[in-house]
């Protein structure tokens, strides 16, 4: 008598393969096991069902009438499963999920994603912006742009451009910030951006101490917000001339000093090592690397 519940899936899979391919040996080759193992699992299924599914001859096997009926249902069920898996793979390959830092995503990537979509209209792109690194191992995201030293366990990384920063302000404020390279020189506008970046920038110019806290204006949570305030004329920010190259070229921002400092980090393209063969990841990598090179030049 059949015991409650579904028979062993391993046994069902062995039976389906043997029925579809016409024998235990070809089924074993497909399942990467032995003919004896396939025979054993089919025998277990017959025992559980209480029905003979194959007639065993010296050099071949033959489905019984009960086996033929079950084989039709099993083959149809597995064909449905295979089609479902194929659709899932196809759907995943047409959906590219990117996670990036807010400033990079807002200032650089989002304005250029249309170029990538024009090259790959078959891909539906989803962009997530987060200051904290998202988990790429769980399948929620395909690819990330991170800032650091490029050593993250389980990820393959491609360098994009160095993390550099320099004073930037609205063109109308350039005269007001003359003498900026001396941290003690009085300025008519406040400083914006990360104090540690300002300190590194001044140290590169030979000043051990950075600007005094009272020289800073409004504190924002992200670099692109500092730059937005600078464009509006509310102060002089310290930011990436690469990320904001379009604003500089468009006359919305001006570089106040030729020197750019670095904290030793860089921007990296990162993706799970197991996803390296993915065509959509390869397409994005092959697009962004030369695009970044042009902007960074």
Tab-separated table of C-alpha atoms in Angstrom:
chain	number	residue	atom	x	y	z
A	1	UNK	CA	0.000	0.000	0.000
A	2	UNK	CA	1.217	3.510	-0.813
A	3	UNK	CA	2.483	5.304	2.246
A	4	UNK	CA	1.100	8.832	2.876
A	5	UNK	CA	2.787	11.670	1.030
A	6	UNK	CA	4.748	11.915	-2.171
A	7	UNK	CA	7.267	9.170	-2.969
A	8	UNK	CA	10.953	10.031	-2.910
A	9	UNK	CA	11.768	12.757	-5.440
A	10	UNK	CA	15.060	11.005	-6.176
A	11	UNK	CA	13.139	7.853	-7.075
A	12	UNK	CA	10.634	9.794	-9.187
A	13	UNK	CA	13.486	11.565	-11.009
A	14	UNK	CA	15.203	8.218	-11.702
A	15	UNK	CA	11.959	6.728	-13.032
A	16	UNK	CA	11.220	9.748	-15.249
A	17	UNK	CA	14.697	9.697	-16.783
A	18	UNK	CA	14.624	5.929	-17.363
A	19	UNK	CA	11.165	6.112	-18.933
A	20	UNK	CA	12.050	9.075	-21.147
A	21	UNK	CA	15.431	7.713	-22.280
A	22	UNK	CA	14.410	4.062	-22.554
A	23	UNK	CA	16.692	2.442	-20.013
A	24	UNK	CA	18.643	2.620	-16.792
A	25	UNK	CA	22.056	3.151	-18.434
A	26	UNK	CA	21.152	6.304	-20.426
A	27	UNK	CA	19.279	7.618	-17.379
A	28	UNK	CA	22.410	7.071	-15.293
A	29	UNK	CA	24.520	9.051	-17.754
A	30	UNK	CA	22.111	12.000	-17.609
A	31	UNK	CA	21.872	11.878	-13.822
A	32	UNK	CA	25.623	11.376	-13.463
A	33	UNK	CA	25.264	8.194	-11.444
A	34	UNK	CA	25.324	4.440	-12.122
A	35	UNK	CA	22.748	2.218	-13.780
A	36	UNK	CA	22.643	0.166	-10.573
A	37	UNK	CA	21.713	3.309	-8.597
A	38	UNK	CA	18.929	4.159	-11.053
A	39	UNK	CA	17.630	0.583	-10.849
A	40	UNK	CA	17.729	0.743	-7.063
A	41	UNK	CA	15.711	3.981	-6.888
A	42	UNK	CA	13.152	2.684	-9.385
A	43	UNK	CA	12.823	-0.524	-7.346
A	44	UNK	CA	12.256	1.601	-4.213
A	45	UNK	CA	9.492	3.462	-6.030
A	46	UNK	CA	7.880	0.201	-7.154
A	47	UNK	CA	8.012	-1.092	-3.585
A	48	UNK	CA	6.455	2.075	-2.221
A	49	UNK	CA	3.697	2.038	-4.859
A	50	UNK	CA	3.166	-1.713	-4.743
A	51	UNK	CA	3.175	-1.752	-8.564
A	52	UNK	CA	5.749	-3.019	-11.097
A	53	UNK	CA	6.760	-0.168	-13.414
A	54	UNK	CA	9.378	-1.947	-15.562
A	55	UNK	CA	9.815	-5.456	-16.923
A	56	UNK	CA	13.506	-6.304	-16.604
A	57	UNK	CA	14.979	-8.331	-19.464
A	58	UNK	CA	18.562	-9.487	-19.909
A	59	UNK	CA	19.753	-6.471	-21.952
A	60	UNK	CA	16.867	-4.039	-21.660
A	61	UNK	CA	13.910	-2.827	-19.640
A	62	UNK	CA	10.327	-2.317	-20.732
A	63	UNK	CA	7.569	-0.243	-19.188
A	64	UNK	CA	4.580	-2.141	-17.841
A	65	UNK	CA	1.084	-0.783	-18.594
A	66	UNK	CA	1.076	0.851	-15.154
A	67	UNK	CA	4.538	2.227	-15.856
A	68	UNK	CA	3.401	3.681	-19.177
A	69	UNK	CA	0.536	5.519	-17.509
A	70	UNK	CA	2.753	6.893	-14.753
A	71	UNK	CA	5.479	7.768	-17.254
A	72	UNK	CA	3.082	9.979	-19.249
A	73	UNK	CA	2.206	11.944	-16.119
A	74	UNK	CA	5.817	12.122	-14.903
A	75	UNK	CA	7.136	13.286	-18.261
A	76	UNK	CA	4.469	15.976	-18.481
A	77	UNK	CA	5.192	17.156	-14.932
A	78	UNK	CA	8.933	17.341	-15.488
A	79	UNK	CA	8.450	19.100	-18.821
A	80	UNK	CA	6.366	21.715	-17.010
A	81	UNK	CA	9.102	22.103	-14.397
A	82	UNK	CA	11.800	22.470	-17.049
A	83	UNK	CA	9.762	25.124	-18.830
A	84	UNK	CA	9.220	26.952	-15.543
A	85	UNK	CA	12.912	26.927	-14.731
A	86	UNK	CA	13.733	28.178	-18.227
A	87	UNK	CA	11.267	31.057	-17.844
A	88	UNK	CA	12.769	31.948	-14.470
A	89	UNK	CA	16.266	32.029	-15.989
A	90	UNK	CA	15.063	34.131	-18.918
A	91	UNK	CA	13.294	36.572	-16.589
A	92	UNK	CA	16.386	36.908	-14.407
A	93	UNK	CA	18.608	37.527	-17.402
A	94	UNK	CA	16.445	40.457	-18.556
A	95	UNK	CA	16.467	42.184	-15.159
A	96	UNK	CA	19.648	43.954	-14.028
A	97	UNK	CA	19.629	45.041	-10.387
A	98	UNK	CA	22.347	47.571	-9.457
A	99	UNK	CA	23.128	48.945	-6.020
A	100	UNK	CA	25.372	51.984	-5.690
A	101	UNK	CA	26.423	54.701	-3.282
A	102	UNK	CA	23.989	57.643	-3.280
A	103	UNK	CA	26.445	60.233	-4.606
A	104	UNK	CA	27.766	57.998	-7.383
A	105	UNK	CA	24.255	56.908	-8.351
A	106	UNK	CA	22.781	60.403	-8.261
A	107	UNK	CA	25.610	62.446	-9.742
A	108	UNK	CA	27.163	60.034	-12.220
A	109	UNK	CA	25.269	56.829	-12.948
A	110	UNK	CA	21.612	57.872	-13.166
A	111	UNK	CA	22.226	60.567	-15.819
A	112	UNK	CA	24.086	58.018	-17.978
A	113	UNK	CA	21.943	54.909	-17.597
A	114	UNK	CA	19.960	55.907	-20.670
A	115	UNK	CA	23.072	55.279	-22.761
A	116	UNK	CA	23.370	51.763	-21.401
A	117	UNK	CA	19.660	51.091	-21.974
A	118	UNK	CA	19.980	52.306	-25.562
A	119	UNK	CA	22.658	49.655	-26.110
A	120	UNK	CA	20.716	46.951	-24.236
A	121	UNK	CA	16.976	47.592	-24.601
A	122	UNK	CA	16.298	43.964	-23.649
A	123	UNK	CA	17.398	44.662	-20.054
A	124	UNK	CA	15.152	46.166	-17.398
A	125	UNK	CA	17.436	48.128	-15.081
A	126	UNK	CA	16.687	48.698	-11.386
A	127	UNK	CA	18.919	51.094	-9.423
A	128	UNK	CA	19.137	51.039	-5.629
A	129	UNK	CA	21.008	53.786	-3.774
A	130	UNK	CA	22.343	53.017	-0.315
A	131	UNK	CA	25.203	54.391	1.805
A	132	UNK	CA	25.652	50.923	3.310
A	133	UNK	CA	26.850	47.958	1.215
A	134	UNK	CA	24.052	45.630	0.163
A	135	UNK	CA	24.458	41.861	0.371
A	136	UNK	CA	25.269	40.577	-3.112
A	137	UNK	CA	25.273	36.910	-2.134
A	138	UNK	CA	21.525	36.601	-1.580
A	139	UNK	CA	20.490	37.226	-5.181
A	140	UNK	CA	18.730	40.536	-4.504
A	141	UNK	CA	21.296	42.485	-6.519
A	142	UNK	CA	23.460	41.558	-9.489
A	143	UNK	CA	26.147	44.191	-9.282
A	144	UNK	CA	27.356	47.003	-7.032
A	145	UNK	CA	29.499	50.106	-7.153
A	146	UNK	CA	31.426	50.390	-3.880
A	147	UNK	CA	34.093	52.620	-2.437
A	148	UNK	CA	37.070	51.079	-0.666
A	149	UNK	CA	40.155	49.036	-1.401
A	150	UNK	CA	38.497	46.391	-3.598
A	151	UNK	CA	38.922	43.433	-1.244
A	152	UNK	CA	35.523	42.003	-0.360
A	153	UNK	CA	35.209	38.237	0.277
A	154	UNK	CA	33.269	36.346	-2.363
A	155	UNK	CA	33.245	39.240	-4.826
A	156	UNK	CA	35.097	39.946	-8.024
A	157	UNK	CA	36.045	43.607	-8.408
A	158	UNK	CA	36.974	45.886	-11.283
A	159	UNK	CA	38.631	49.265	-10.513
A	160	UNK	CA	36.733	52.269	-11.871
A	161	UNK	CA	38.463	55.451	-10.668
A	162	UNK	CA	40.297	56.775	-7.590
A	163	UNK	CA	38.530	58.539	-4.747
A	164	UNK	CA	39.816	62.119	-5.117
A	165	UNK	CA	38.447	65.401	-3.854
A	166	UNK	CA	39.104	69.089	-4.427
A	167	UNK	CA	37.378	72.381	-3.495
A	168	UNK	CA	34.402	73.188	-5.729
A	169	UNK	CA	32.047	76.158	-5.702
A	170	UNK	CA	29.669	78.152	-7.881
A	171	UNK	CA	31.583	80.206	-10.488
A	172	UNK	CA	30.282	83.416	-8.937
A	173	UNK	CA	32.076	82.636	-5.673
A	174	UNK	CA	35.556	82.048	-7.076
A	175	UNK	CA	36.772	85.527	-6.178
A	176	UNK	CA	35.285	85.240	-2.687
A	177	UNK	CA	37.415	82.193	-1.898
A	178	UNK	CA	40.809	83.503	-2.950
A	179	UNK	CA	43.377	82.441	-0.349
A	180	UNK	CA	41.541	79.205	0.404
A	181	UNK	CA	44.806	77.250	0.412
A	182	UNK	CA	45.682	78.933	3.733
A	183	UNK	CA	43.407	77.487	6.444
A	184	UNK	CA	43.818	80.644	8.561
A	185	UNK	CA	42.839	83.020	5.747
A	186	UNK	CA	39.386	84.576	6.380
A	187	UNK	CA	36.696	83.606	3.889
A	188	UNK	CA	33.345	85.202	3.190
A	189	UNK	CA	31.662	81.844	2.577
A	190	UNK	CA	31.494	78.688	4.736
A	191	UNK	CA	33.091	75.357	3.966
A	192	UNK	CA	30.900	72.385	3.080
A	193	UNK	CA	31.651	68.672	3.103
A	194	UNK	CA	33.627	66.185	5.140
A	195	UNK	CA	36.080	67.753	7.620
A	196	UNK	CA	38.455	64.788	7.227
A	197	UNK	CA	38.679	65.434	3.473
A	198	UNK	CA	39.406	69.101	4.078
A	199	UNK	CA	42.084	68.089	6.587
A	200	UNK	CA	43.726	65.726	4.084
A	201	UNK	CA	43.591	68.386	1.386
A	202	UNK	CA	45.272	70.966	3.634
A	203	UNK	CA	47.880	68.450	4.818
A	204	UNK	CA	48.829	67.825	1.189
A	205	UNK	CA	49.455	71.575	0.906
A	206	UNK	CA	51.743	71.512	3.942
A	207	UNK	CA	49.311	72.592	6.690
A	208	UNK	CA	49.264	70.084	9.588
A	209	UNK	CA	45.966	71.346	10.968
A	210	UNK	CA	42.772	71.494	8.966
A	211	UNK	CA	40.183	74.269	9.064
A	212	UNK	CA	38.617	75.243	12.389
A	213	UNK	CA	35.113	73.847	13.066
A	214	UNK	CA	33.554	77.317	13.019
A	215	UNK	CA	34.475	77.693	9.347
A	216	UNK	CA	31.963	75.033	8.320
A	217	UNK	CA	28.412	75.700	7.228
A	218	UNK	CA	25.468	73.306	7.047
A	219	UNK	CA	26.241	69.600	7.472
A	220	UNK	CA	24.711	67.293	4.871
A	221	UNK	CA	24.517	63.506	4.858
A	222	UNK	CA	26.011	62.912	1.403
A	223	UNK	CA	28.550	64.433	-0.960
A	224	UNK	CA	26.017	65.173	-3.690
A	225	UNK	CA	24.022	67.301	-1.226
A	226	UNK	CA	27.162	69.303	-0.365
A	227	UNK	CA	27.641	69.902	-4.085
A	228	UNK	CA	24.002	70.907	-4.563
A	229	UNK	CA	24.437	73.514	-1.832
A	230	UNK	CA	27.681	74.707	-3.428
A	231	UNK	CA	26.002	75.066	-6.835
A	232	UNK	CA	23.312	77.166	-5.135
A	233	UNK	CA	26.041	79.469	-3.798
A	234	UNK	CA	25.782	78.481	-0.144
A	235	UNK	CA	29.454	77.685	0.366
A	236	UNK	CA	32.497	75.914	-1.025
A	237	UNK	CA	32.360	72.134	-1.009
A	238	UNK	CA	35.037	69.508	-1.253
A	239	UNK	CA	34.116	66.793	-3.699
A	240	UNK	CA	35.129	64.575	-6.579
A	241	UNK	CA	36.022	66.392	-9.810
A	242	UNK	CA	35.342	63.092	-11.586
A	243	UNK	CA	31.831	62.539	-10.226
A	244	UNK	CA	30.906	66.161	-10.866
A	245	UNK	CA	32.767	66.628	-14.130
A	246	UNK	CA	29.523	67.380	-15.968
A	247	UNK	CA	28.714	70.222	-13.553
A	248	UNK	CA	32.215	71.628	-13.982
A	249	UNK	CA	32.027	71.356	-17.781
A	250	UNK	CA	28.535	72.865	-17.762
A	251	UNK	CA	29.630	75.924	-15.782
A	252	UNK	CA	27.597	75.097	-12.679
A	253	UNK	CA	30.732	74.384	-10.636
A	254	UNK	CA	34.272	75.731	-10.705
A	255	UNK	CA	37.503	74.215	-9.397
A	256	UNK	CA	39.061	76.682	-7.010
A	257	UNK	CA	42.488	75.085	-6.729
A	258	UNK	CA	44.417	72.712	-9.035
A	259	UNK	CA	45.272	70.242	-6.259
A	260	UNK	CA	43.118	67.171	-5.609
A	261	UNK	CA	43.737	64.959	-2.575
A	262	UNK	CA	42.908	61.299	-1.996
A	263	UNK	CA	42.220	59.066	0.977
A	264	UNK	CA	43.739	56.063	-0.816
A	265	UNK	CA	40.441	54.440	-1.675
A	266	UNK	CA	38.764	53.981	-5.056
A	267	UNK	CA	35.436	53.199	-6.660
A	268	UNK	CA	35.008	49.592	-7.720
A	269	UNK	CA	32.529	47.571	-9.692
A	270	UNK	CA	31.747	44.464	-7.619
A	271	UNK	CA	29.713	41.338	-8.317
A	272	UNK	CA	29.518	37.814	-6.896
A	273	UNK	CA	32.242	35.536	-8.188
A	274	UNK	CA	29.580	32.980	-9.105
A	275	UNK	CA	27.854	35.496	-11.425
A	276	UNK	CA	30.898	36.214	-13.586
A	277	UNK	CA	29.543	34.371	-16.660
A	278	UNK	CA	26.207	36.251	-16.509
A	279	UNK	CA	25.684	38.055	-19.848
A	280	UNK	CA	23.891	41.002	-18.211
A	281	UNK	CA	26.728	41.558	-15.718
A	282	UNK	CA	29.282	41.295	-18.519
A	283	UNK	CA	27.301	43.802	-20.604
A	284	UNK	CA	27.210	46.345	-17.780
A	285	UNK	CA	30.899	45.859	-16.963
A	286	UNK	CA	31.905	46.266	-20.601
A	287	UNK	CA	29.857	49.479	-20.805
A	288	UNK	CA	30.794	51.229	-17.570
A	289	UNK	CA	34.575	50.721	-17.648
A	290	UNK	CA	35.209	52.715	-20.856
A	291	UNK	CA	32.463	55.192	-19.900
A	292	UNK	CA	34.242	55.875	-16.605
A	293	UNK	CA	37.643	56.083	-18.330
A	294	UNK	CA	36.335	58.834	-20.594
A	295	UNK	CA	34.916	60.809	-17.648
A	296	UNK	CA	38.023	60.337	-15.489
A	297	UNK	CA	40.433	61.426	-18.208
